[in-house]
Coordinates of C-alpha atoms in Angstrom, one line a residue:
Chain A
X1390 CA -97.0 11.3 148.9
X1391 CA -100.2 11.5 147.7
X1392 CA -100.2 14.8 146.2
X1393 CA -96.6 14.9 144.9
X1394 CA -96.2 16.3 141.3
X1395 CA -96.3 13.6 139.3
X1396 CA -93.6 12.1 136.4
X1397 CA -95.5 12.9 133.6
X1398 CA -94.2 10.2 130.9
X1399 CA -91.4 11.2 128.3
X1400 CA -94.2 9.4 126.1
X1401 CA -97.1 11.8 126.8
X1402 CA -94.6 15.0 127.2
X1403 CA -91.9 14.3 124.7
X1404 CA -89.5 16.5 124.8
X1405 CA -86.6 15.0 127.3
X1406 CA -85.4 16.4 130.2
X1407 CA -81.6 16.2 130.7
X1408 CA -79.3 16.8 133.8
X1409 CA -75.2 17.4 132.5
X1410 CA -74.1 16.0 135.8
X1411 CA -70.6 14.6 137.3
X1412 CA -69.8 14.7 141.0
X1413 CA -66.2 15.5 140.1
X1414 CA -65.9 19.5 139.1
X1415 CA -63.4 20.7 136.3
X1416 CA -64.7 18.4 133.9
X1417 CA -66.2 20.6 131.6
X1418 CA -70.2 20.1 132.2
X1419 CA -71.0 23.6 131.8
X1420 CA -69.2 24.5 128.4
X1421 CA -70.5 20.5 127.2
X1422 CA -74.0 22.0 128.1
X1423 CA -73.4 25.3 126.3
X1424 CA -72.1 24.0 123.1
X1425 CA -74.3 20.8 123.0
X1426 CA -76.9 23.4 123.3
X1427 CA -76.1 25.5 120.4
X1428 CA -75.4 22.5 118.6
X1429 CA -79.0 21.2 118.7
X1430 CA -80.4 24.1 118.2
X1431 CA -78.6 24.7 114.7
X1432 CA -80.2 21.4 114.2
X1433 CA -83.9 23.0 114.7
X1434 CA -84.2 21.8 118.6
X1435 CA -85.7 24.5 120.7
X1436 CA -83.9 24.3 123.8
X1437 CA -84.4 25.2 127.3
X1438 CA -81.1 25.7 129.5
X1439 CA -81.6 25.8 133.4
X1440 CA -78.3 26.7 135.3
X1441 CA -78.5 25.4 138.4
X1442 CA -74.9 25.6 139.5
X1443 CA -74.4 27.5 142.0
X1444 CA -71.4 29.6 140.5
X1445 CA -73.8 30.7 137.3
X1446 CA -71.1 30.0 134.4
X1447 CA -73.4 29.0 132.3
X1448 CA -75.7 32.0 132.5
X1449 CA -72.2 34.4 132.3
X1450 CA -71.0 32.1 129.2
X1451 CA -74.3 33.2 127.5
X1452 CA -75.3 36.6 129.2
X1453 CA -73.2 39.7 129.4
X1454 CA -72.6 40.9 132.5
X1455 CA -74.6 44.1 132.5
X1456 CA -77.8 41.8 131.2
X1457 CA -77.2 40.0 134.0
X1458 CA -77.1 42.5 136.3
X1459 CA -80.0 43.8 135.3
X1460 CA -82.1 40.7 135.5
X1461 CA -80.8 40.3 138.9
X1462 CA -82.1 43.8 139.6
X1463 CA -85.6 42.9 138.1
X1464 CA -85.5 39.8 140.1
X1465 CA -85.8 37.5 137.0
X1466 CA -83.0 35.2 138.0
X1467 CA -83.6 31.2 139.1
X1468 CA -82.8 32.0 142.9
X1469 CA -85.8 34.6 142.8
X1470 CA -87.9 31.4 141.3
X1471 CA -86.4 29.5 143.9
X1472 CA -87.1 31.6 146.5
X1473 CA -91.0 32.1 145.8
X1474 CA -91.6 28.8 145.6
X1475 CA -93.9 28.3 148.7
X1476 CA -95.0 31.9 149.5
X1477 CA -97.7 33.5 149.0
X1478 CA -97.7 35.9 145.9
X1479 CA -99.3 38.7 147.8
X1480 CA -100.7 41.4 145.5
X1481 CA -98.5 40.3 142.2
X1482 CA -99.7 37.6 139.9
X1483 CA -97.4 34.2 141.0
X1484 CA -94.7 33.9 138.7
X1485 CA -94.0 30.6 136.9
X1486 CA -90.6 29.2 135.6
X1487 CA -91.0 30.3 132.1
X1488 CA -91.4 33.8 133.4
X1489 CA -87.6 33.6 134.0
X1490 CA -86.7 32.2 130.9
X1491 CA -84.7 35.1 128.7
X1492 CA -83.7 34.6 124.7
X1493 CA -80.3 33.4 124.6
X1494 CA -78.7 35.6 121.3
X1495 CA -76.6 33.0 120.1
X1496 CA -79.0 30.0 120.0
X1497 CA -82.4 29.5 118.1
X1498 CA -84.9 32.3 118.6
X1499 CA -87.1 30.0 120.6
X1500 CA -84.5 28.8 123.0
X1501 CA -84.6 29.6 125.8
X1502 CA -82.4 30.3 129.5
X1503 CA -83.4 30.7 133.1
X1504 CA -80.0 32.0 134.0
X1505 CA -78.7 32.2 137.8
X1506 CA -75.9 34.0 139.4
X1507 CA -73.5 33.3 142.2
X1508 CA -76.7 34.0 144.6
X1509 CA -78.1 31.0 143.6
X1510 CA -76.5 29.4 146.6
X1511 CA -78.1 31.9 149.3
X1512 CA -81.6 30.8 147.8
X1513 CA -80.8 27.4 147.4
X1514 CA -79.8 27.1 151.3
X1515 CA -82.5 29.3 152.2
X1516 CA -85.0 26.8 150.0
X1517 CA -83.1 23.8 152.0
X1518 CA -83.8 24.7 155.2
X1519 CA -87.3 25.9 155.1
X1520 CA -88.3 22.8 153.2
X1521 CA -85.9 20.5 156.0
X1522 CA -87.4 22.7 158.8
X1523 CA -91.2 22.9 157.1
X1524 CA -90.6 26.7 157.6
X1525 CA -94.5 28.3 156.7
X1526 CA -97.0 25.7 156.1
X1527 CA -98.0 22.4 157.2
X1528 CA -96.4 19.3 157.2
X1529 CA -98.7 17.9 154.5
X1530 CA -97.9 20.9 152.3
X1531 CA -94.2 20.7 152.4
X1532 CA -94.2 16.7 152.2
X1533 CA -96.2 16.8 149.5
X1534 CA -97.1 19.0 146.9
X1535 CA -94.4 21.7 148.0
X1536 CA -91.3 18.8 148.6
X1537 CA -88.6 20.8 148.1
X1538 CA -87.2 17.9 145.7
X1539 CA -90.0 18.2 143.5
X1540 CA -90.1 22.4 142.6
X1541 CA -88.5 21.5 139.5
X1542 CA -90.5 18.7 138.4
X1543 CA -93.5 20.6 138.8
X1544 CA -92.1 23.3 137.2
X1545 CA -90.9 21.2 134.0
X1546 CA -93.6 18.7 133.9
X1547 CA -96.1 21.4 133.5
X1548 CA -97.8 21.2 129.9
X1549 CA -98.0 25.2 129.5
X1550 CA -93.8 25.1 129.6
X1551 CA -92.6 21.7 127.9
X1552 CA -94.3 22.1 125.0
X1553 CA -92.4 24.9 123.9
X1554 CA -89.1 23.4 124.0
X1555 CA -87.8 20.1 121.9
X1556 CA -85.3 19.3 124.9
X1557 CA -84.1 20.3 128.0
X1558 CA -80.8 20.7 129.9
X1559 CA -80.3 21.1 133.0
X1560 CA -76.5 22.5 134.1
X1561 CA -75.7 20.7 137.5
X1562 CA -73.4 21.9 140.2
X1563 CA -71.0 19.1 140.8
X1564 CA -72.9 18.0 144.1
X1565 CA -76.5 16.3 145.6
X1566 CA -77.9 19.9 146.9
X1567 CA -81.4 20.7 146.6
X1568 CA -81.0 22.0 143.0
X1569 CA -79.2 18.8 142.1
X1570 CA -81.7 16.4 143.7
X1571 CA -84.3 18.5 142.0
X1572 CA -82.9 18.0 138.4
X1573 CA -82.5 14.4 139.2
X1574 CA -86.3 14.2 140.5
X1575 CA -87.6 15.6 137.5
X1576 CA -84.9 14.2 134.6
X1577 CA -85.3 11.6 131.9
X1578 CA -81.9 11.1 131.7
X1579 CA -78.7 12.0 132.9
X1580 CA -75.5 13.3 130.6
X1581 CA -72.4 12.4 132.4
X1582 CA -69.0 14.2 131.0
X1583 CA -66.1 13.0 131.9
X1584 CA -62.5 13.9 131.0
X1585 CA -59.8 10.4 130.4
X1586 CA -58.3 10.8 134.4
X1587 CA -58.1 8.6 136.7
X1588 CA -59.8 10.9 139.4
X1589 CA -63.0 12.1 136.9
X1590 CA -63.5 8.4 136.5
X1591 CA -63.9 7.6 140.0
X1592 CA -66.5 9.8 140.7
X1593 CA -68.8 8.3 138.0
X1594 CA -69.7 4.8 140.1
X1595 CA -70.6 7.0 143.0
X1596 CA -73.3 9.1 140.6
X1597 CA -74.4 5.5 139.3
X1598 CA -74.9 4.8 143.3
X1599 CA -77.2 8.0 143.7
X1600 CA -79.0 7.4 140.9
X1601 CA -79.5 3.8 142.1
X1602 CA -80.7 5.3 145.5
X1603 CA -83.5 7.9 143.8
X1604 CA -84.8 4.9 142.0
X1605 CA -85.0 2.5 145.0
X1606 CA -86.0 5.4 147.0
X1607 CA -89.1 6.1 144.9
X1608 CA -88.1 9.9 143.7
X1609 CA -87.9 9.3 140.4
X1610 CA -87.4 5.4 139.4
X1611 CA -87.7 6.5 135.5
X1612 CA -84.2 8.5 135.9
X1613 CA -81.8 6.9 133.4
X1614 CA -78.6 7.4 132.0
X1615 CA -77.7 8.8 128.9
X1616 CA -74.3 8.0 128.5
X1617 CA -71.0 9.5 128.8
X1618 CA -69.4 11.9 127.1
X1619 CA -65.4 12.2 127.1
X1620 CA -64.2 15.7 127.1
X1621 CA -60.8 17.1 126.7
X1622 CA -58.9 13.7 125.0
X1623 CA -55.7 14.0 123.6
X1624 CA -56.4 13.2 120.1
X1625 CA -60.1 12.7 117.9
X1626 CA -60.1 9.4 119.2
X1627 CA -59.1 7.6 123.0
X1628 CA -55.7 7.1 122.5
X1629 CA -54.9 3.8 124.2
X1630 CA -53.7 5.2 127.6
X1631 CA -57.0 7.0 127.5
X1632 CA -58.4 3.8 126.4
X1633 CA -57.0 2.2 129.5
X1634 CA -58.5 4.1 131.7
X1635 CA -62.1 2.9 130.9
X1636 CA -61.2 -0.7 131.2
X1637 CA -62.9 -1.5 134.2
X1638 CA -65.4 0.8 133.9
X1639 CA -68.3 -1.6 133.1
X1640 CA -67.4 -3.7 135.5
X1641 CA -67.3 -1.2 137.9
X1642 CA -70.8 0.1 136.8
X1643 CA -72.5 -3.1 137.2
X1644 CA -71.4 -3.5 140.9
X1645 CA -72.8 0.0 141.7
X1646 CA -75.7 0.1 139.3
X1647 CA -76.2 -3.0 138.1
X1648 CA -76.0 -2.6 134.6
X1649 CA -73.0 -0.8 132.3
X1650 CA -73.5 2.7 130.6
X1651 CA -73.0 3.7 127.3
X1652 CA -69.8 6.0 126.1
X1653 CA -70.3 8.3 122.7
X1654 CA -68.4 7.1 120.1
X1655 CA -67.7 11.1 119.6
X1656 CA -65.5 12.5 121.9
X1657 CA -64.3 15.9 122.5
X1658 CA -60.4 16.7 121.8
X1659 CA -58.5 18.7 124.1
X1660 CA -57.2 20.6 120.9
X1661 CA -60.3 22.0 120.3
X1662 CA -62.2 22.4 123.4
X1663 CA -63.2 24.4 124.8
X1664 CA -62.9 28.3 125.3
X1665 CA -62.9 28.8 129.0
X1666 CA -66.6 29.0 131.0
X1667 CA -65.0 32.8 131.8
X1668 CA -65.7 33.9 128.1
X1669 CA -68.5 34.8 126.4
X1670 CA -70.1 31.9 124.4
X1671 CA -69.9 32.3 120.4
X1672 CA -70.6 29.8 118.0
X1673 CA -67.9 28.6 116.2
X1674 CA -67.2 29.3 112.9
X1675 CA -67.7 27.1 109.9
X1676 CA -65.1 24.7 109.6
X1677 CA -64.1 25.1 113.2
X1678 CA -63.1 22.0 114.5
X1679 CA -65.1 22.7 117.5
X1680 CA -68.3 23.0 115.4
X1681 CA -67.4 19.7 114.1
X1682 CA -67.3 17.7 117.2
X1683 CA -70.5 19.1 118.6
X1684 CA -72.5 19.0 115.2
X1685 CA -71.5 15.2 115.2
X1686 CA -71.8 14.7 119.2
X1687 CA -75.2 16.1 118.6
X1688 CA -76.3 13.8 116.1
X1689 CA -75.2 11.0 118.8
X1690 CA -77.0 12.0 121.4
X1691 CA -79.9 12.8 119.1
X1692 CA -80.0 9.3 118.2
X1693 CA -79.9 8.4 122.0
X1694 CA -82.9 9.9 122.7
X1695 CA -86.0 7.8 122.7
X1696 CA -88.1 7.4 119.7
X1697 CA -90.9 8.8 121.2
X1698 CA -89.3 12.0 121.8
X1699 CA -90.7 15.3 119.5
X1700 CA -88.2 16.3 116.8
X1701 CA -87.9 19.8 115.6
X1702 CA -89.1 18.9 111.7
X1703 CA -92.1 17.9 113.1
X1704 CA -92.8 21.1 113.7
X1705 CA -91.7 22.4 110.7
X1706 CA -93.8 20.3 108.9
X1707 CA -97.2 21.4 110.7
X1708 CA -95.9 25.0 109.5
X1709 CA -95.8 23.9 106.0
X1710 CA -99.4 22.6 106.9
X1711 CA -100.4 25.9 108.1
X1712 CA -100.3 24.5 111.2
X1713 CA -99.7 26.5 114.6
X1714 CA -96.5 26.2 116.3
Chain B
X588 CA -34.4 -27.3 173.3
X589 CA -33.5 -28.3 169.8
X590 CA -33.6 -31.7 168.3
X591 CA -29.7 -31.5 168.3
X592 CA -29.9 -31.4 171.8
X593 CA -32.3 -34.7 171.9
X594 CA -29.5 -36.4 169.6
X595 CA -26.8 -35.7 172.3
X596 CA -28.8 -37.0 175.3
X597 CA -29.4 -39.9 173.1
X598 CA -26.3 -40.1 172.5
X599 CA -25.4 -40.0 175.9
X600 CA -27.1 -42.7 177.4
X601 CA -26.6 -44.7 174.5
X602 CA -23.3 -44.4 176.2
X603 CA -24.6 -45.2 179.5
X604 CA -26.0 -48.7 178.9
X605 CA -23.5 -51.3 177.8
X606 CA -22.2 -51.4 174.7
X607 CA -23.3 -54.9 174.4
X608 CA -26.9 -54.3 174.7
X609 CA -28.9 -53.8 171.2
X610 CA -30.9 -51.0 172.6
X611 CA -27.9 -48.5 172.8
X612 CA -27.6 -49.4 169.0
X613 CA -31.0 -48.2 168.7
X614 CA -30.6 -45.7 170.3
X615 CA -27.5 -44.3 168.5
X616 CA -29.2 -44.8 165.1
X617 CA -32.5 -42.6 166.0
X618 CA -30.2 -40.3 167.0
X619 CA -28.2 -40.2 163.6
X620 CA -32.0 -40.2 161.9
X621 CA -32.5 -36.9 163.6
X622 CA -29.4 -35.6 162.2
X623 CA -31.9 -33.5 159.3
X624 CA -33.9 -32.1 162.3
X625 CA -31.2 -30.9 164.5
X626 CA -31.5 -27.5 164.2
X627 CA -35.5 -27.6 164.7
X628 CA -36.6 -26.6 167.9
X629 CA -38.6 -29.5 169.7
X630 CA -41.9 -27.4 169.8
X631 CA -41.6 -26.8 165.7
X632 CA -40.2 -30.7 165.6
X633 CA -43.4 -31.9 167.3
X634 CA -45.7 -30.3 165.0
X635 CA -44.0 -31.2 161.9
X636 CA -44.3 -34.9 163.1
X637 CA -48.1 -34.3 163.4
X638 CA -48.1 -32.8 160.0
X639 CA -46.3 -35.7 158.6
X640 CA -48.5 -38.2 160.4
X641 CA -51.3 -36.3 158.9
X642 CA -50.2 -36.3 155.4
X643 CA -49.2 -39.8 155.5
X644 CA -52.3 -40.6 157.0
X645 CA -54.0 -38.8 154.3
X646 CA -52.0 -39.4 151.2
X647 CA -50.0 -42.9 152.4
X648 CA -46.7 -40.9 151.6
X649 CA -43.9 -40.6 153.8
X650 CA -42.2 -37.3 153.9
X651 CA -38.9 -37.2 152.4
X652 CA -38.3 -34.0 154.7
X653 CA -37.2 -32.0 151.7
X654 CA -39.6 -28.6 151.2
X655 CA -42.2 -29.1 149.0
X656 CA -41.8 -27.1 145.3
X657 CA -44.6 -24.9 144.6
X658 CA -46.0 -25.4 141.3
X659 CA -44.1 -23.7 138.3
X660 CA -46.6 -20.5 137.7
X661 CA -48.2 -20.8 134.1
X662 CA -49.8 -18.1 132.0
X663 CA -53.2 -20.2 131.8
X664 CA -52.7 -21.0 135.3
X665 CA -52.4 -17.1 136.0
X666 CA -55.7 -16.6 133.8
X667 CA -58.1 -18.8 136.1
X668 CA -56.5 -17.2 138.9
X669 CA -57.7 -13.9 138.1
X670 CA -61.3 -15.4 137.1
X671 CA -60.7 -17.1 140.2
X672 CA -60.8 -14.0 142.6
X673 CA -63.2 -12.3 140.0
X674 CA -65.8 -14.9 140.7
X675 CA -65.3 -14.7 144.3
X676 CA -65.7 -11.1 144.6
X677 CA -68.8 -11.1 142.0
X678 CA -70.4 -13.5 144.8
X679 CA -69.6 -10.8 147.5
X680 CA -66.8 -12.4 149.3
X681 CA -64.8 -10.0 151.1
X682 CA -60.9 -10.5 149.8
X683 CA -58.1 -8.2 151.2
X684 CA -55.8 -6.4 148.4
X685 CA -52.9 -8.0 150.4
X686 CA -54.2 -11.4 150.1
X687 CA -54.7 -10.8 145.7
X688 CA -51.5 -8.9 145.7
X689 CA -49.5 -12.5 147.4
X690 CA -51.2 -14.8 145.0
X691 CA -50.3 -12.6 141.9
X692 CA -46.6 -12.4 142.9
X693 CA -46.6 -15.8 142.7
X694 CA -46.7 -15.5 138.8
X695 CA -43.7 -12.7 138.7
X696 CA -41.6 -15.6 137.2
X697 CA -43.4 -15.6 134.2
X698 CA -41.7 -14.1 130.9
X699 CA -42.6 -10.3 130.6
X700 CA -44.5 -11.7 127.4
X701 CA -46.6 -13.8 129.3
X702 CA -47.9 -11.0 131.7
X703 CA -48.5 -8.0 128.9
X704 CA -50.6 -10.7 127.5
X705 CA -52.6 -11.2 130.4
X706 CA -52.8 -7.6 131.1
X707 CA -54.2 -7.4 126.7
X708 CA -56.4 -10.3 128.2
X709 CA -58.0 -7.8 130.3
X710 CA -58.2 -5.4 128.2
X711 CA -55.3 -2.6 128.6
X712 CA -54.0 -1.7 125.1
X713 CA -50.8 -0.1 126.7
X714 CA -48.1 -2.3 128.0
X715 CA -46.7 -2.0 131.4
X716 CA -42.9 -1.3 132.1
X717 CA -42.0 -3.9 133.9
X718 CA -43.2 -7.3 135.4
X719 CA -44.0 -5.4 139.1
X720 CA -46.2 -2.5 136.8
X721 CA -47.9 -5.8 135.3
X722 CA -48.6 -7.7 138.1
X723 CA -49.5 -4.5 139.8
X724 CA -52.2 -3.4 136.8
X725 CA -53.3 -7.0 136.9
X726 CA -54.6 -6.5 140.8
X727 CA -55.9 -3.3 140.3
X728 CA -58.2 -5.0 137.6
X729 CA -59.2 -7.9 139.8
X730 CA -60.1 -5.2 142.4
X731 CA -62.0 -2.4 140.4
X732 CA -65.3 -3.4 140.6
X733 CA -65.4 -3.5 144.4
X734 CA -63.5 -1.0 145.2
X735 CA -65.7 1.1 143.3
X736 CA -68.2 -0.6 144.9
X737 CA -67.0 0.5 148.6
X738 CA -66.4 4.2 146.8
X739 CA -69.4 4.6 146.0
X740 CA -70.6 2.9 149.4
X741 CA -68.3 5.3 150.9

């Protein structure tokens, strides 16, 4: 469509847009997102979190309950982004996404979360069917500029917001809903974690098909994949039964996406991860050997990114310059 | 009707015509000929005649009527088959799991050494248990990419 938001390049943006995504739930995409998070941002990364699953752990790892109530009552949650997207503002000034995005305590001051709770889902159907149905405008608008597929890109692509952060991640829900094919329509890359079974495994191939199919399909042919990160091994390294387990993987990739994916070298023991997505996120303490895993997974997937992508001592050296920030 | 039934009516009017004549001698020796064949039924006699003619025709052997030995199965022989199927189904051919499974049972006889280090070959860093586990791990490998494939189809 003509007037669809367009991919603005990683090259001219620079700061790289993430989805934490597996098809398969329970393997620990929320808690990877949280502490791979704080992780970068101890490195000097202002980061953005979006929770987009529908169930809102990520928001209730890093917001009390009571602040999340409250931003519920003022109607500064994602599903009340969601659900302005394509109506009229009325007398109030039309919010933008950063307008929901709160301070998250326990990461760098700049960092940043648009936080959701379980009424996500209502808003997210509610978005589904009046973009499916072309509920309140005209065809051209809904094909086009207000594609339900594209609110996020449009959202994240916008100069005013991605300069402000160093990187973005996007917590998926474990399924291709609207929020999903939104984070995949407006993503660099993906992040897939996976934990060593044989049933986590599986559902990678079929995420390497749907990627495939936005690229052939034209909603977002830069989408790539980051890697995969393997959560919850039995010891610091794949011990060979978990090693096993990945031996067709490539193979398999190639068939479904033509190509194989790359696996972290660090992994994430079971020992040490992870407290449970029902607690409230702190950062681990020095010496933790929690700390340690994400401090070095972090350095990984920092190394991952592409060069062109804006790193934080930039930033800090235009300060020193006298620069603004 | 069996070939053992062809011998006795053979038989029997080898009986029939004088004992003089040279045909009931004939007669009585195609008759002992068939003795290997007896208990073949004539339909499955007739066709292993045509087979024979064939391979004769073909290779200018006669059949000694003995079954033929498959080939002893070899480790290296057990390595291009699993290329073998891994070629075909990189080029899209559609094999049944039943039809892998029957061609890798073939090599069960090999020494348990021989198949762990087929299944290394691959790969696997774990051995299997047993033979069956290694045959079995063996298929499953020859099968991953397009059954992840039809998954993902799926």
């Amino acid at each position: 469509m003509a007037d669809t938001p367009p991919f603005r390049p990683l090259v001219e943006r620079r700061t790289p847009i993430i989805s934490v995504l597996n098809l398969k739930g329970g393997v620990g995409k929320t808690t990877l997102t949280a502490y791979l998070a704080w992780a970068l941002s101890a490195r000097g990364y202002r980061v953005l979190l979006v929770d987009l699953d529908l169930q809102g752990s990520l928001s209730s790892l890093f917001l009390r309950n009571d602040e999340l109530a409250r931003l519920g009552k003022a109607g500064a949650l994602l599903q009340h982004f969601l659900a302005g997207v394509g109506k009229k503002a009325g007398g109030e000034e039309k919010r933008g996404l950063l307008d929901f995005a709160v301070p998250v305590p326990q990461l760098d001051p700049h960092s940043r979360l648009i936080a959701a709770s379980d009424k996500l889902a209502y808003a997210e159907l509610s978005q589904s069917v009046r973009w499916l149905l072309r509920v309140g405008g005209t065809t051209q608008n809904w094909n086009g500029r207000h594609d339900g597929r594209m609110i996020l890109r449009r959202a994240l692509h916008a100069r005013g917001l991605y300069k402000k952060f160093d990187v973005i991640l996007l917590d998926c829900p474990p399924l291709i809903n609207l929020c999903c094919a939104n984070a995949l329509a407006a993503s660099d890359s993906i992040l897939i974690p996976v934990t060593p079974s044989l049933k986590a495994l599986e559902r990678v191939p079929p995420l390497l098909k749907r990627v495939a199919e936005i690229h052939e399909n034209g909603v977002n042919p830069k989408l790539d994949v980051l890697g995969l990160v393997v959560n919850r091994t039995d010891g610091r390294d794949l011990s060979p039964r978990e090693q096993d387990l990945f031996v067709t993987l490539p193979d398999e990739c190639i068939s479904t996406f033509g190509r194989d994916v790359y696996r972290f070298d660090n992994v994430i023991q079971q020992r040490v991860a992870i407290q449970s997505s029902e607690d409230y996120f702190e950062a681990p303490s020095e010496g933790h050997p929690l700390r340690t895993a994400f401090e070095a997974l972090a350095e990984e997937f920092v190394k991952k990114l592409p060069k062109e992508c804006r790193k934080p001592v930039e930033r800090f050296q235009k300060k020193g310059k006298g620069g603004a920030l | 009707m069996t070939v053992g039934d062809l011998q006795k009516y053979l038989r029997g009017l080898a009986d029939a015509i004088a004992a003089a004549k040279n045909p009931a001698k004939e007669l009585e020796e195609a008759a002992s000929a068939l003795t290997p064949f007896a208990k073949y039924k004539m339909d499955a006699f007739a066709k292993f005649l045509k087979l024979a003619e064939a391979k004769y025709g073909a290779t200018g052997e006669l059949p000694d009527g003995k079954p033929v030995k498959p080939p002893k199965p070899t480790a290296e022989a057990l390595s291009a088959a699993i290329q073998d199927f891994k070629a075909r189904l990189g080029r899209g051919e559609d094999i049944p799991r039943s039809a892998v499974v029957a061609e890798m049972k073939k090599f069960e006889p090999l020494a348990k050494g021989s198949l762990e280090s087929a299944v290394k070959g691959l790969g696997y860093q774990s051995k299997p248990k047993t033979k069956a586990d290694a045959i079995e791990l063996i298929v499953d490998n020859i099968l991953a990419a397009s059954t992840a494939a039809a998954r993902a189809q799926a």
